[in-house]
Amino acid sequence: MSIITIVYNRRYCIAECIESVLAQTYDDIEHLVIDGGSTDGTQLEIEKYRDKLGYYISEKDEGIFDALNKGIKNATGDIIGILNSDDFFYKPDTIKKVVAAFKISNADLVYAKGLFVDQKNPEKVKRMYSSKPFNKRFLFFGWIPLHTTIFVRKEVFQKYGMYNSGYTIASDYEISLRWFQNDDIKKYFLNEWVVKMRLGGLSTSMELQIKKSKEDLRIIRLNKLSGFFTLFCKIGRKVPQYLIPQFRSLTSISPKT
C-alpha cells in the first residue's frame, strides 16, 4: 500500500498527517510526501520523519495534480491512496480494513466514506460525505465518492492514465468519472468512514468555486452526462452533507428543564 501526500505551506498540520499514517496497524505502508517547495518551514517538520517515509521530495511543481502524478510514478505499492496534508485517517485500523476489502472483493478500486471537520477543532464534524454501492446511473445525478476515500490499484493508473494536469482544480473529478464510467474497472464499496478532512482546501473561496464549477461542467460534457443538470445535482448534494451533522448536534443536546 502506497499513501501519497502532497503538501505546500502546511507546517501547522503536516506532522499530524504523517503521524496518522505511522499510527496505522497495517504495517506494509509506503508513505510518499511530495512538497511543492514550501516557504513556511514545512520541510523542517517533514525532516523529523525523513527516515520513516518511503519517498520524499521538495521542489516546485506545476500544481497539485502534477505533484500527485509525481507521487504515483514513484510509488511501489500495488494499491495507491491519497491523504491530503490537512487530513488524517479516521482510525488506526483504517488501512487494514481497506486492504481487507481489496482481498475479499478482488476489486480494482475500493471507495468509502469521509468526514469534513473544523480546521481548528478536528473533533467537530462539519460535513458528512457518505456513499453507497455503485450504480452507473448515479453519475448523471452528480454522484461521485469523495476522492480521498478512493483507493486504486496502481495498474489502473498504468492502464487508464494519470491525473490530467490540464485541469487546475477538478482533475480529481475527471479521473474519478473516468474510473466509474469504465465497466472494466471492478469497484467495491467499503461502508466505513476512512478519513477526516479539515475544511479549507483548494476550492473553498467563491472565486475558486466558480472556477471549479466551470471545470466540472467541461468534464461532465466530455463524459456525455447531463450538462447543467448533472452540475446542479453535484452542487446540491453538498447541502444535506452540511445539514446532517448540524441536525445531529442539535438533537444530541438535552433540552433545558
PDB file of C-alpha atoms in Angstrom:
ATOM      1  CA  MET A   1       0.000   0.000   0.000  1.00  0.00           C
ATOM      2  CA  SER A   2       1.318   3.431  -1.001  1.00  0.00           C
ATOM      3  CA  ILE A   3      -0.135   6.594   0.541  1.00  0.00           C
ATOM      4  CA  ILE A   4       0.617   9.840  -1.296  1.00  0.00           C
ATOM      5  CA  THR A   5       0.554  13.194   0.473  1.00  0.00           C
ATOM      6  CA  ILE A   6       1.125  16.400  -1.437  1.00  0.00           C
ATOM      7  CA  VAL A   7       1.841  19.495   0.609  1.00  0.00           C
ATOM      8  CA  TYR A   8       2.585  23.180   0.282  1.00  0.00           C
ATOM      9  CA  ASN A   9       2.962  25.530   3.249  1.00  0.00           C
ATOM     10  CA  ARG A  10       1.221  23.327   5.815  1.00  0.00           C
ATOM     11  CA  ARG A  11       3.692  23.403   8.682  1.00  0.00           C
ATOM     12  CA  TYR A  12       0.860  23.560  11.223  1.00  0.00           C
ATOM     13  CA  CYS A  13      -0.648  20.180  10.270  1.00  0.00           C
ATOM     14  CA  ILE A  14       1.786  18.066   8.201  1.00  0.00           C
ATOM     15  CA  ALA A  15       3.130  16.287  11.301  1.00  0.00           C
ATOM     16  CA  GLU A  16      -0.382  15.160  12.290  1.00  0.00           C
ATOM     17  CA  CYS A  17      -0.923  13.831   8.778  1.00  0.00           C
ATOM     18  CA  ILE A  18       2.306  11.818   8.868  1.00  0.00           C
ATOM     19  CA  GLU A  19       1.594  10.589  12.401  1.00  0.00           C
ATOM     20  CA  SER A  20      -1.804   9.379  11.193  1.00  0.00           C
ATOM     21  CA  VAL A  21      -0.087   7.126   8.660  1.00  0.00           C
ATOM     22  CA  LEU A  22       2.506   5.925  11.162  1.00  0.00           C
ATOM     23  CA  ALA A  23      -0.278   5.039  13.624  1.00  0.00           C
ATOM     24  CA  GLN A  24      -1.902   2.574  11.210  1.00  0.00           C
ATOM     25  CA  THR A  25      -1.980  -1.024  12.426  1.00  0.00           C
ATOM     26  CA  TYR A  26      -1.365  -2.286   8.892  1.00  0.00           C
ATOM     27  CA  ASP A  27       2.411  -2.358   8.734  1.00  0.00           C
ATOM     28  CA  ASP A  28       3.137  -2.572   4.993  1.00  0.00           C
ATOM     29  CA  ILE A  29       2.629   1.102   4.120  1.00  0.00           C
ATOM     30  CA  GLU A  30       4.860   3.251   1.976  1.00  0.00           C
ATOM     31  CA  HIS A  31       4.230   6.955   2.643  1.00  0.00           C
ATOM     32  CA  LEU A  32       5.277   9.322  -0.133  1.00  0.00           C
ATOM     33  CA  VAL A  33       5.373  13.043   0.669  1.00  0.00           C
ATOM     34  CA  ILE A  34       5.619  15.477  -2.256  1.00  0.00           C
ATOM     35  CA  ASP A  35       6.311  19.049  -1.146  1.00  0.00           C
ATOM     36  CA  GLY A  36       5.891  21.843  -3.674  1.00  0.00           C
ATOM     37  CA  GLY A  37       8.774  23.922  -2.349  1.00  0.00           C
ATOM     38  CA  SER A  38       7.137  25.256   0.813  1.00  0.00           C
ATOM     39  CA  THR A  39       8.356  28.561   2.252  1.00  0.00           C
ATOM     40  CA  ASP A  40       6.894  28.367   5.780  1.00  0.00           C
ATOM     41  CA  GLY A  41       9.168  25.725   7.293  1.00  0.00           C
ATOM     42  CA  THR A  42       7.050  22.722   6.299  1.00  0.00           C
ATOM     43  CA  GLN A  43      10.235  20.911   5.253  1.00  0.00           C
ATOM     44  CA  LEU A  44      11.614  21.211   8.801  1.00  0.00           C
ATOM     45  CA  GLU A  45       8.603  19.296  10.094  1.00  0.00           C
ATOM     46  CA  ILE A  46       8.864  16.660   7.367  1.00  0.00           C
ATOM     47  CA  GLU A  47      12.596  16.163   8.012  1.00  0.00           C
ATOM     48  CA  LYS A  48      11.760  14.910  11.514  1.00  0.00           C
ATOM     49  CA  TYR A  49      10.138  11.881   9.857  1.00  0.00           C
ATOM     50  CA  ARG A  50      12.532  11.514   6.924  1.00  0.00           C
ATOM     51  CA  ASP A  51      13.712   8.027   7.898  1.00  0.00           C
ATOM     52  CA  LYS A  52      10.117   6.807   8.216  1.00  0.00           C
ATOM     53  CA  LEU A  53       8.980   7.951   4.777  1.00  0.00           C
ATOM     54  CA  GLY A  54       9.115   5.762   1.704  1.00  0.00           C
ATOM     55  CA  TYR A  55       9.793   8.739  -0.555  1.00  0.00           C
ATOM     56  CA  TYR A  56      10.177  12.482  -0.051  1.00  0.00           C
ATOM     57  CA  ILE A  57      10.973  15.347  -2.384  1.00  0.00           C
ATOM     58  CA  SER A  58      10.650  19.108  -2.086  1.00  0.00           C
ATOM     59  CA  GLU A  59      10.665  21.090  -5.320  1.00  0.00           C
ATOM     60  CA  LYS A  60       8.435  23.392  -7.344  1.00  0.00           C
ATOM     61  CA  ASP A  61       5.792  21.680  -9.435  1.00  0.00           C
ATOM     62  CA  GLU A  62       3.082  22.571 -11.928  1.00  0.00           C
ATOM     63  CA  GLY A  63       0.241  22.232  -9.447  1.00  0.00           C
ATOM     64  CA  ILE A  64      -1.436  19.642  -7.232  1.00  0.00           C
ATOM     65  CA  PHE A  65      -2.144  17.128  -9.987  1.00  0.00           C
ATOM     66  CA  ASP A  66       1.389  17.317 -11.338  1.00  0.00           C
ATOM     67  CA  ALA A  67       2.544  16.602  -7.771  1.00  0.00           C
ATOM     68  CA  LEU A  68       0.131  13.653  -7.464  1.00  0.00           C
ATOM     69  CA  ASN A  69       1.398  12.205 -10.738  1.00  0.00           C
ATOM     70  CA  LYS A  70       4.933  12.533  -9.412  1.00  0.00           C
ATOM     71  CA  GLY A  71       3.930  10.551  -6.354  1.00  0.00           C
ATOM     72  CA  ILE A  72       2.226   7.835  -8.402  1.00  0.00           C
ATOM     73  CA  LYS A  73       5.290   7.423 -10.616  1.00  0.00           C
ATOM     74  CA  ASN A  74       7.473   6.871  -7.553  1.00  0.00           C
ATOM     75  CA  ALA A  75       5.045   4.640  -5.641  1.00  0.00           C
ATOM     76  CA  THR A  76       5.998   0.968  -5.337  1.00  0.00           C
ATOM     77  CA  GLY A  77       2.847  -0.342  -3.633  1.00  0.00           C
ATOM     78  CA  ASP A  78       0.223  -2.279  -5.585  1.00  0.00           C
ATOM     79  CA  ILE A  79      -2.558  -0.096  -4.087  1.00  0.00           C
ATOM     80  CA  ILE A  80      -2.492   3.704  -4.002  1.00  0.00           C
ATOM     81  CA  GLY A  81      -4.392   6.037  -1.714  1.00  0.00           C
ATOM     82  CA  ILE A  82      -4.246   9.795  -1.194  1.00  0.00           C
ATOM     83  CA  LEU A  83      -4.110  11.593   2.156  1.00  0.00           C
ATOM     84  CA  ASN A  84      -4.026  15.376   1.878  1.00  0.00           C
ATOM     85  CA  SER A  85      -1.673  17.286   4.162  1.00  0.00           C
ATOM     86  CA  ASP A  86      -4.614  18.757   6.125  1.00  0.00           C
ATOM     87  CA  ASP A  87      -6.194  15.358   6.709  1.00  0.00           C
ATOM     88  CA  PHE A  88      -5.813  12.213   8.762  1.00  0.00           C
ATOM     89  CA  PHE A  89      -7.186   8.691   8.784  1.00  0.00           C
ATOM     90  CA  TYR A  90     -10.372   8.033  10.734  1.00  0.00           C
ATOM     91  CA  LYS A  91      -8.947   5.238  12.907  1.00  0.00           C
ATOM     92  CA  PRO A  92      -5.641   3.345  13.268  1.00  0.00           C
ATOM     93  CA  ASP A  93      -7.169   0.263  11.596  1.00  0.00           C
ATOM     94  CA  THR A  94      -8.470   2.174   8.537  1.00  0.00           C
ATOM     95  CA  ILE A  95      -5.870   0.931   6.050  1.00  0.00           C
ATOM     96  CA  LYS A  96      -6.163  -2.601   7.428  1.00  0.00           C
ATOM     97  CA  LYS A  97      -9.873  -2.513   6.567  1.00  0.00           C
ATOM     98  CA  VAL A  98      -9.199  -1.089   3.094  1.00  0.00           C
ATOM     99  CA  VAL A  99      -6.658  -3.808   2.285  1.00  0.00           C
ATOM    100  CA  ALA A 100      -9.065  -6.480   3.568  1.00  0.00           C
ATOM    101  CA  ALA A 101     -11.761  -5.062   1.276  1.00  0.00           C
ATOM    102  CA  PHE A 102      -9.458  -5.459  -1.727  1.00  0.00           C
ATOM    103  CA  LYS A 103      -8.744  -9.043  -0.752  1.00  0.00           C
ATOM    104  CA  ILE A 104     -12.340 -10.156  -0.240  1.00  0.00           C
ATOM    105  CA  SER A 105     -13.656  -8.372  -3.338  1.00  0.00           C
ATOM    106  CA  ASN A 106     -10.715  -8.741  -5.722  1.00  0.00           C
ATOM    107  CA  ALA A 107     -11.636  -5.210  -6.837  1.00  0.00           C
ATOM    108  CA  ASP A 108      -9.532  -2.742  -8.802  1.00  0.00           C
ATOM    109  CA  LEU A 109     -10.934   0.170  -6.806  1.00  0.00           C
ATOM    110  CA  VAL A 110     -12.304   0.454  -3.271  1.00  0.00           C
ATOM    111  CA  TYR A 111     -14.169   3.544  -2.085  1.00  0.00           C
ATOM    112  CA  ALA A 112     -15.681   4.511   1.255  1.00  0.00           C
ATOM    113  CA  LYS A 113     -16.996   7.483   3.292  1.00  0.00           C
ATOM    114  CA  GLY A 114     -15.304  10.626   4.620  1.00  0.00           C
ATOM    115  CA  LEU A 115     -15.875  13.421   7.117  1.00  0.00           C
ATOM    116  CA  PHE A 116     -15.023  17.109   6.896  1.00  0.00           C
ATOM    117  CA  VAL A 117     -14.054  18.593  10.253  1.00  0.00           C
ATOM    118  CA  ASP A 118     -13.447  22.029  11.697  1.00  0.00           C
ATOM    119  CA  GLN A 119      -9.975  23.301  10.873  1.00  0.00           C
ATOM    120  CA  LYS A 120      -9.164  24.282  14.456  1.00  0.00           C
ATOM    121  CA  ASN A 121     -11.208  21.592  16.184  1.00  0.00           C
ATOM    122  CA  PRO A 122     -10.935  18.321  14.229  1.00  0.00           C
ATOM    123  CA  GLU A 123     -13.301  16.607  16.642  1.00  0.00           C
ATOM    124  CA  LYS A 124     -16.135  18.793  15.364  1.00  0.00           C
ATOM    125  CA  VAL A 125     -17.743  17.286  12.250  1.00  0.00           C
ATOM    126  CA  LYS A 126     -18.934  19.924   9.780  1.00  0.00           C
ATOM    127  CA  ARG A 127     -19.842  17.840   6.747  1.00  0.00           C
ATOM    128  CA  MET A 128     -20.612  14.142   6.264  1.00  0.00           C
ATOM    129  CA  TYR A 129     -19.728  12.794   2.817  1.00  0.00           C
ATOM    130  CA  SER A 130     -21.387   9.410   2.776  1.00  0.00           C
ATOM    131  CA  SER A 131     -21.583   7.000  -0.161  1.00  0.00           C
ATOM    132  CA  LYS A 132     -23.301   3.809  -1.311  1.00  0.00           C
ATOM    133  CA  PRO A 133     -22.871   0.780  -3.595  1.00  0.00           C
ATOM    134  CA  PHE A 134     -22.254   1.881  -7.153  1.00  0.00           C
ATOM    135  CA  ASN A 135     -24.844   2.220  -9.885  1.00  0.00           C
ATOM    136  CA  LYS A 136     -23.735   3.887 -13.097  1.00  0.00           C
ATOM    137  CA  ARG A 137     -26.888   5.977 -13.428  1.00  0.00           C
ATOM    138  CA  PHE A 138     -25.897   7.809 -10.213  1.00  0.00           C
ATOM    139  CA  LEU A 139     -23.246   9.679 -12.216  1.00  0.00           C
ATOM    140  CA  PHE A 140     -25.932  11.572 -14.163  1.00  0.00           C
ATOM    141  CA  PHE A 141     -27.208  12.946 -10.842  1.00  0.00           C
ATOM    142  CA  GLY A 142     -23.827  14.340  -9.794  1.00  0.00           C
ATOM    143  CA  TRP A 143     -22.903  11.421  -7.537  1.00  0.00           C
ATOM    144  CA  ILE A 144     -19.219  10.689  -7.061  1.00  0.00           C
ATOM    145  CA  PRO A 145     -17.379   9.362  -3.978  1.00  0.00           C
ATOM    146  CA  LEU A 146     -15.138  11.705  -2.009  1.00  0.00           C
ATOM    147  CA  HIS A 147     -11.810  11.455  -3.812  1.00  0.00           C
ATOM    148  CA  THR A 148      -9.681  10.808  -0.727  1.00  0.00           C
ATOM    149  CA  THR A 149     -11.855   7.796   0.119  1.00  0.00           C
ATOM    150  CA  ILE A 150     -10.956   6.120  -3.183  1.00  0.00           C
ATOM    151  CA  PHE A 151      -8.119   3.585  -3.209  1.00  0.00           C
ATOM    152  CA  VAL A 152      -6.947   2.234  -6.571  1.00  0.00           C
ATOM    153  CA  ARG A 153      -4.601  -0.464  -7.761  1.00  0.00           C
ATOM    154  CA  LYS A 154      -1.520   1.086  -9.362  1.00  0.00           C
ATOM    155  CA  GLU A 155      -2.159  -0.882 -12.551  1.00  0.00           C
ATOM    156  CA  VAL A 156      -5.336   1.197 -13.053  1.00  0.00           C
ATOM    157  CA  PHE A 157      -3.181   4.309 -13.415  1.00  0.00           C
ATOM    158  CA  GLN A 158      -0.801   2.436 -15.681  1.00  0.00           C
ATOM    159  CA  LYS A 159      -3.582   1.151 -17.907  1.00  0.00           C
ATOM    160  CA  TYR A 160      -6.026   4.070 -17.975  1.00  0.00           C
ATOM    161  CA  GLY A 161      -3.846   7.107 -17.344  1.00  0.00           C
ATOM    162  CA  MET A 162      -2.927   9.526 -14.603  1.00  0.00           C
ATOM    163  CA  TYR A 163      -4.329  12.896 -13.476  1.00  0.00           C
ATOM    164  CA  ASN A 164      -4.967  15.351 -16.286  1.00  0.00           C
ATOM    165  CA  SER A 165      -2.919  18.425 -15.331  1.00  0.00           C
ATOM    166  CA  GLY A 166      -4.888  20.410 -17.905  1.00  0.00           C
ATOM    167  CA  TYR A 167      -7.427  20.904 -15.105  1.00  0.00           C
ATOM    168  CA  THR A 168      -6.100  23.106 -12.326  1.00  0.00           C
ATOM    169  CA  ILE A 169      -8.744  22.305  -9.712  1.00  0.00           C
ATOM    170  CA  ALA A 170     -11.083  19.493 -10.842  1.00  0.00           C
ATOM    171  CA  SER A 171      -8.820  16.761 -12.193  1.00  0.00           C
ATOM    172  CA  ASP A 172      -9.812  14.567  -9.245  1.00  0.00           C
ATOM    173  CA  TYR A 173     -13.398  14.653 -10.548  1.00  0.00           C
ATOM    174  CA  GLU A 174     -12.227  13.924 -14.094  1.00  0.00           C
ATOM    175  CA  ILE A 175     -10.203  10.864 -13.125  1.00  0.00           C
ATOM    176  CA  SER A 176     -12.974   9.627 -10.794  1.00  0.00           C
ATOM    177  CA  LEU A 177     -15.502   9.801 -13.633  1.00  0.00           C
ATOM    178  CA  ARG A 178     -13.015   8.065 -15.891  1.00  0.00           C
ATOM    179  CA  TRP A 179     -12.841   5.209 -13.383  1.00  0.00           C
ATOM    180  CA  PHE A 180     -16.540   4.982 -12.568  1.00  0.00           C
ATOM    181  CA  GLN A 181     -17.603   5.217 -16.222  1.00  0.00           C
ATOM    182  CA  ASN A 182     -15.304   2.308 -17.071  1.00  0.00           C
ATOM    183  CA  ASP A 183     -17.091  -1.042 -16.777  1.00  0.00           C
ATOM    184  CA  ASP A 184     -13.760  -2.883 -16.898  1.00  0.00           C
ATOM    185  CA  ILE A 185     -12.703  -1.411 -13.559  1.00  0.00           C
ATOM    186  CA  LYS A 186     -14.187  -3.509 -10.754  1.00  0.00           C
ATOM    187  CA  LYS A 187     -15.437  -1.353  -7.881  1.00  0.00           C
ATOM    188  CA  TYR A 188     -16.251  -2.168  -4.264  1.00  0.00           C
ATOM    189  CA  PHE A 189     -17.952  -0.001  -1.640  1.00  0.00           C
ATOM    190  CA  LEU A 190     -16.495  -0.222   1.857  1.00  0.00           C
ATOM    191  CA  ASN A 191     -19.170   1.017   4.251  1.00  0.00           C
ATOM    192  CA  GLU A 192     -16.727   2.680   6.635  1.00  0.00           C
ATOM    193  CA  TRP A 193     -15.573   6.192   7.486  1.00  0.00           C
ATOM    194  CA  VAL A 194     -11.936   6.291   6.412  1.00  0.00           C
ATOM    195  CA  VAL A 195     -10.749   9.911   6.510  1.00  0.00           C
ATOM    196  CA  LYS A 196     -11.234  13.221   8.326  1.00  0.00           C
ATOM    197  CA  MET A 197     -10.562  16.279   6.171  1.00  0.00           C
ATOM    198  CA  ARG A 198     -10.110  19.781   7.528  1.00  0.00           C
ATOM    199  CA  LEU A 199     -12.353  22.329   5.848  1.00  0.00           C
ATOM    200  CA  GLY A 200     -10.405  24.991   3.976  1.00  0.00           C
ATOM    201  CA  GLY A 201      -8.986  23.193   0.929  1.00  0.00           C
ATOM    202  CA  LEU A 202      -8.118  24.377  -2.555  1.00  0.00           C
ATOM    203  CA  SER A 203     -11.603  25.211  -3.823  1.00  0.00           C
ATOM    204  CA  THR A 204     -13.228  26.920  -0.823  1.00  0.00           C
ATOM    205  CA  SER A 205     -13.281  30.590  -1.930  1.00  0.00           C
ATOM    206  CA  MET A 206     -16.136  31.842  -4.113  1.00  0.00           C
ATOM    207  CA  GLU A 207     -13.756  32.625  -6.976  1.00  0.00           C
ATOM    208  CA  LEU A 208     -12.307  29.125  -6.919  1.00  0.00           C
ATOM    209  CA  GLN A 209     -15.751  27.549  -6.525  1.00  0.00           C
ATOM    210  CA  ILE A 210     -16.801  29.266  -9.756  1.00  0.00           C
ATOM    211  CA  LYS A 211     -13.633  28.102 -11.475  1.00  0.00           C
ATOM    212  CA  LYS A 212     -14.202  24.554 -10.215  1.00  0.00           C
ATOM    213  CA  SER A 213     -17.804  24.564 -11.451  1.00  0.00           C
ATOM    214  CA  LYS A 214     -16.625  25.632 -14.904  1.00  0.00           C
ATOM    215  CA  GLU A 215     -14.095  22.799 -14.988  1.00  0.00           C
ATOM    216  CA  ASP A 216     -16.705  20.361 -13.621  1.00  0.00           C
ATOM    217  CA  LEU A 217     -19.128  21.341 -16.389  1.00  0.00           C
ATOM    218  CA  ARG A 218     -16.474  20.821 -19.021  1.00  0.00           C
ATOM    219  CA  ILE A 219     -15.699  17.379 -17.572  1.00  0.00           C
ATOM    220  CA  ILE A 220     -19.405  16.480 -17.357  1.00  0.00           C
ATOM    221  CA  ARG A 221     -19.923  17.329 -21.019  1.00  0.00           C
ATOM    222  CA  LEU A 222     -16.834  15.411 -22.140  1.00  0.00           C
ATOM    223  CA  ASN A 223     -18.172  12.368 -20.269  1.00  0.00           C
ATOM    224  CA  LYS A 224     -21.576  12.736 -22.002  1.00  0.00           C
ATOM    225  CA  LEU A 225     -23.538  13.241 -18.802  1.00  0.00           C
ATOM    226  CA  SER A 226     -26.405  15.723 -18.438  1.00  0.00           C
ATOM    227  CA  GLY A 227     -24.649  19.104 -18.575  1.00  0.00           C
ATOM    228  CA  PHE A 228     -26.012  21.746 -16.208  1.00  0.00           C
ATOM    229  CA  PHE A 229     -28.445  19.248 -14.681  1.00  0.00           C
ATOM    230  CA  THR A 230     -25.582  16.994 -13.512  1.00  0.00           C
ATOM    231  CA  LEU A 231     -23.622  20.012 -12.282  1.00  0.00           C
ATOM    232  CA  PHE A 232     -26.642  21.327 -10.367  1.00  0.00           C
ATOM    233  CA  CYS A 233     -27.156  17.924  -8.736  1.00  0.00           C
ATOM    234  CA  LYS A 234     -23.458  17.674  -7.871  1.00  0.00           C
ATOM    235  CA  ILE A 235     -23.509  21.057  -6.143  1.00  0.00           C
ATOM    236  CA  GLY A 236     -26.870  20.361  -4.497  1.00  0.00           C
ATOM    237  CA  ARG A 237     -25.565  17.180  -2.879  1.00  0.00           C
ATOM    238  CA  LYS A 238     -23.450  19.319  -0.576  1.00  0.00           C
ATOM    239  CA  VAL A 239     -26.482  20.802   1.207  1.00  0.00           C
ATOM    240  CA  PRO A 240     -27.573  17.697   3.187  1.00  0.00           C
ATOM    241  CA  GLN A 241     -23.907  16.853   3.799  1.00  0.00           C
ATOM    242  CA  TYR A 242     -23.632  20.079   5.805  1.00  0.00           C
ATOM    243  CA  LEU A 243     -27.089  19.916   7.378  1.00  0.00           C
ATOM    244  CA  ILE A 244     -26.929  16.361   8.750  1.00  0.00           C
ATOM    245  CA  PRO A 245     -24.108  16.972  11.274  1.00  0.00           C
ATOM    246  CA  GLN A 246     -25.818  20.197  12.415  1.00  0.00           C
ATOM    247  CA  PHE A 247     -29.079  18.309  12.959  1.00  0.00           C
ATOM    248  CA  ARG A 248     -27.291  15.550  14.857  1.00  0.00           C
ATOM    249  CA  SER A 249     -25.552  18.124  17.004  1.00  0.00           C
ATOM    250  CA  LEU A 250     -28.868  19.792  17.873  1.00  0.00           C
ATOM    251  CA  THR A 251     -30.658  16.550  18.657  1.00  0.00           C
ATOM    252  CA  SER A 252     -27.822  15.415  20.910  1.00  0.00           C
ATOM    253  CA  ILE A 253     -28.300  18.423  23.200  1.00  0.00           C
ATOM    254  CA  SER A 254     -30.633  17.708  26.090  1.00  0.00           C
ATOM    255  CA  PRO A 255     -33.474  20.250  26.452  1.00  0.00           C
ATOM    256  CA  LYS A 256     -33.245  22.636  29.380  1.00  0.00           C
ATOM    257  CA  THR A 257     -35.515  21.929  32.297  1.00  0.00           C
TER     258      THR A 257
END
